[in-house]
Short mmCIF file of C-alpha atoms in Angstrom, two decimals:
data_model
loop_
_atom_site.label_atom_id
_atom_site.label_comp_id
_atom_site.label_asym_id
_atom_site.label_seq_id
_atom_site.Cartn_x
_atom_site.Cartn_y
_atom_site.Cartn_z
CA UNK V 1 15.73 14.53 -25.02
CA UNK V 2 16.01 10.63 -25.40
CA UNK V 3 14.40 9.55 -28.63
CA UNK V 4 11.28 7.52 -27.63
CA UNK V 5 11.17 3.98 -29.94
CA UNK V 6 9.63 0.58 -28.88
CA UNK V 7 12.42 -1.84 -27.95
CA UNK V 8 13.58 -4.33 -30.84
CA UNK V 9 11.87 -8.08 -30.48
CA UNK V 10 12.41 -11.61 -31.76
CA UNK V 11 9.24 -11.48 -34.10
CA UNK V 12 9.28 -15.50 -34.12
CA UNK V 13 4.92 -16.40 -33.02
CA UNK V 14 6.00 -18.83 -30.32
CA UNK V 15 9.52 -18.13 -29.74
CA UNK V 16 10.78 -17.27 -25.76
CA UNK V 17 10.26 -13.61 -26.23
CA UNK V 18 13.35 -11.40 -25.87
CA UNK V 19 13.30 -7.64 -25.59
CA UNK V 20 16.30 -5.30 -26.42
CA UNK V 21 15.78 -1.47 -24.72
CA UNK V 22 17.04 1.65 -26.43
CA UNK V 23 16.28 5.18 -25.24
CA UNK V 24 13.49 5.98 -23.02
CA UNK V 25 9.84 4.52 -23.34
CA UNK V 26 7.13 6.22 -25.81
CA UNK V 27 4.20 8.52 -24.25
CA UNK V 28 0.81 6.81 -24.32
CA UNK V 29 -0.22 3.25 -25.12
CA UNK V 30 1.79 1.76 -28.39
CA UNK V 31 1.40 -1.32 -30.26
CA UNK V 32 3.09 -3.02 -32.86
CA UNK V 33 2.14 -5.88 -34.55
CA UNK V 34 5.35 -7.82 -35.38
CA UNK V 35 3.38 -10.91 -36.39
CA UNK V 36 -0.16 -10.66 -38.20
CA UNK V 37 -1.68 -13.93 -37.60
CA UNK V 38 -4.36 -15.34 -40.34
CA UNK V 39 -6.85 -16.87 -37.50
CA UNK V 40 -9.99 -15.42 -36.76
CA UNK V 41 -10.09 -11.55 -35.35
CA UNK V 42 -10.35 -10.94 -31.75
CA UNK V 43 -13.25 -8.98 -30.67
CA UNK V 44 -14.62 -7.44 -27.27
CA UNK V 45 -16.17 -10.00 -24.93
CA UNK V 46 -14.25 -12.97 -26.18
CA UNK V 47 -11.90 -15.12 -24.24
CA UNK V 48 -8.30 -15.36 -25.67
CA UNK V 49 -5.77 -17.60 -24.81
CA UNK V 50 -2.62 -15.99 -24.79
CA UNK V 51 1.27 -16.58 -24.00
CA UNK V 52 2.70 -13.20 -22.76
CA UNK V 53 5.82 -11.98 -21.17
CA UNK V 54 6.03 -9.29 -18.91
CA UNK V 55 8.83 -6.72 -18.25
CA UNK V 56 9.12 -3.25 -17.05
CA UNK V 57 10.45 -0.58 -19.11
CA UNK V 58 14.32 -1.41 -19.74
CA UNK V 59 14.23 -4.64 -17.32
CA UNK V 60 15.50 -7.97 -18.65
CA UNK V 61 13.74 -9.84 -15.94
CA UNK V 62 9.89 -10.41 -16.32
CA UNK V 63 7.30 -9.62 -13.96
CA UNK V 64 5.45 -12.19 -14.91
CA UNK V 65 5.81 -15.18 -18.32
CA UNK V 66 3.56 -17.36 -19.16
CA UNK V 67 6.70 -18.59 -21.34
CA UNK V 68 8.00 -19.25 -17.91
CA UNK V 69 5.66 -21.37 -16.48
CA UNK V 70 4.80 -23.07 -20.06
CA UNK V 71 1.19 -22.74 -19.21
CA UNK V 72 -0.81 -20.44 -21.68
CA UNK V 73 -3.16 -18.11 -20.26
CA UNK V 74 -6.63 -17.28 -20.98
CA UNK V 75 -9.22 -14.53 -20.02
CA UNK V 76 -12.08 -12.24 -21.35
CA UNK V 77 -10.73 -9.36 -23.19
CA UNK V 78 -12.19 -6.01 -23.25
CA UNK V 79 -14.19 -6.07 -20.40
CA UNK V 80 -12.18 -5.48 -17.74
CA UNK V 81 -10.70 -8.51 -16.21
CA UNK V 82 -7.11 -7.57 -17.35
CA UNK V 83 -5.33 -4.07 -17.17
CA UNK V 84 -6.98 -1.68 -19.08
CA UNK V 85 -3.76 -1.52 -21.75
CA UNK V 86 -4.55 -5.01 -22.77
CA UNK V 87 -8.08 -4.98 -23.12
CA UNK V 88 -7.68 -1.65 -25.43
CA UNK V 89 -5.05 -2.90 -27.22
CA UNK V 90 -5.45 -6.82 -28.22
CA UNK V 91 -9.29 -6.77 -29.50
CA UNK V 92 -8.49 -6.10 -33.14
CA UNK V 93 -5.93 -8.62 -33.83
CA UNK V 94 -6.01 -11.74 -35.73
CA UNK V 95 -5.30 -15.42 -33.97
CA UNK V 96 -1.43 -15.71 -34.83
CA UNK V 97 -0.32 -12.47 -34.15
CA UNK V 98 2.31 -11.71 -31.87
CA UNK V 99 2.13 -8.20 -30.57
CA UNK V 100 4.33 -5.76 -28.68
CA UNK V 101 2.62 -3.71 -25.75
CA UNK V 102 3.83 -0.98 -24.04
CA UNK V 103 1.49 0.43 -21.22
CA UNK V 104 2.04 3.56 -19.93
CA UNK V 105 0.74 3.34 -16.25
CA UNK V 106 -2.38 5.10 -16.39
CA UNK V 107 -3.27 2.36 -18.82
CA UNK V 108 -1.49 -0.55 -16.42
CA UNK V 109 -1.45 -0.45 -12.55
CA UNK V 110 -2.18 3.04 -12.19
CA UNK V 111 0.33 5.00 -9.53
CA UNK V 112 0.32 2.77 -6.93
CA UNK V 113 1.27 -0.25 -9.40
CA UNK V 114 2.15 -3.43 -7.92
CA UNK V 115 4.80 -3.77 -5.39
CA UNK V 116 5.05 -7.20 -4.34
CA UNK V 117 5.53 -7.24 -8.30
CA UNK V 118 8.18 -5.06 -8.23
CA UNK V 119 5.94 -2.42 -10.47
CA UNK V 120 5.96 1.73 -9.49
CA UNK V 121 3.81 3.67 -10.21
CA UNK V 122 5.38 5.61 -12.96
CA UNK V 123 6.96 2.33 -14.46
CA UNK V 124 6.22 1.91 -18.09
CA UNK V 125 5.54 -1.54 -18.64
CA UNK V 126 6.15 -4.14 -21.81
CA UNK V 127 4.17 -7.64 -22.86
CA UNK V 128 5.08 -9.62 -25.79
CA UNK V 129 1.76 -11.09 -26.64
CA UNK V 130 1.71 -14.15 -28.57
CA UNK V 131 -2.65 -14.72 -29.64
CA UNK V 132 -3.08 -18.67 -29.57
CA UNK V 133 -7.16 -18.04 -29.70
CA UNK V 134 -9.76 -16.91 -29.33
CA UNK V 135 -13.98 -17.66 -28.81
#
């Protein structure tokens, strides 16, 4: 058996994320905090604005980047208007943090993921989250 670990990141807030794979992805939804921001703590029902990158379990290209397109993102967390991995797994986090996601697919795009993405249904997938903030 492959030992399960979350791949090693840059943990620069800000920085173009990049995301080194070893062994084979962990069972359930994992987070690590690599950055703990000092801002104000995210909570259920707020909108965040976020920069996040987007792989698939042992891919080097993204998905999707808002690091690519230089254009921050921002949504209501916790409530549904993002995969369920995100909204159960940014609320809790200060403004500042930089966290590393990785959604098993029950908790992303469920089995018939996302095709025209390039995302199975078993794929595991993997967001470096940067929090810019939050109201």
């Amino acid at each position: 058996m492959t030992e399960q670990s979350m791949p090693e990141v840059n943990a620069e807030f800000g920085a173009y994320p990049t995301i080194d794979f070893t062994g084979s992805a962990p069972q359930g939804l994992r987070v690590l905090e690599l950055v703990e921001g000092d801002g104000p703590l995210v909570r259920k029902g707020d909108t965040v604005t976020v920069n996040y990158h987007g792989v698939i379990w042992g891919s080097d290209a993204p998905f999707d980047s808002s690091f690519d397109r230089h254009q921050p993102a921002g949504f209501a967390i916790g409530v549904g208007q993002v995969i369920k991995g995100w909204d159960m797994s940014v609320p809790g986090h200060n403004v500042g943090s930089r966290l590393l996601i990785s959604i098993p697919p029950e908790y992303g795009y469920g089995s018939q993921g996302v095709p025209q993405a390039g995302i199975g249904g078993n794929d595991t997938l993997v967001f470096v989250v940067d929090i810019i903030s939050t109201r």
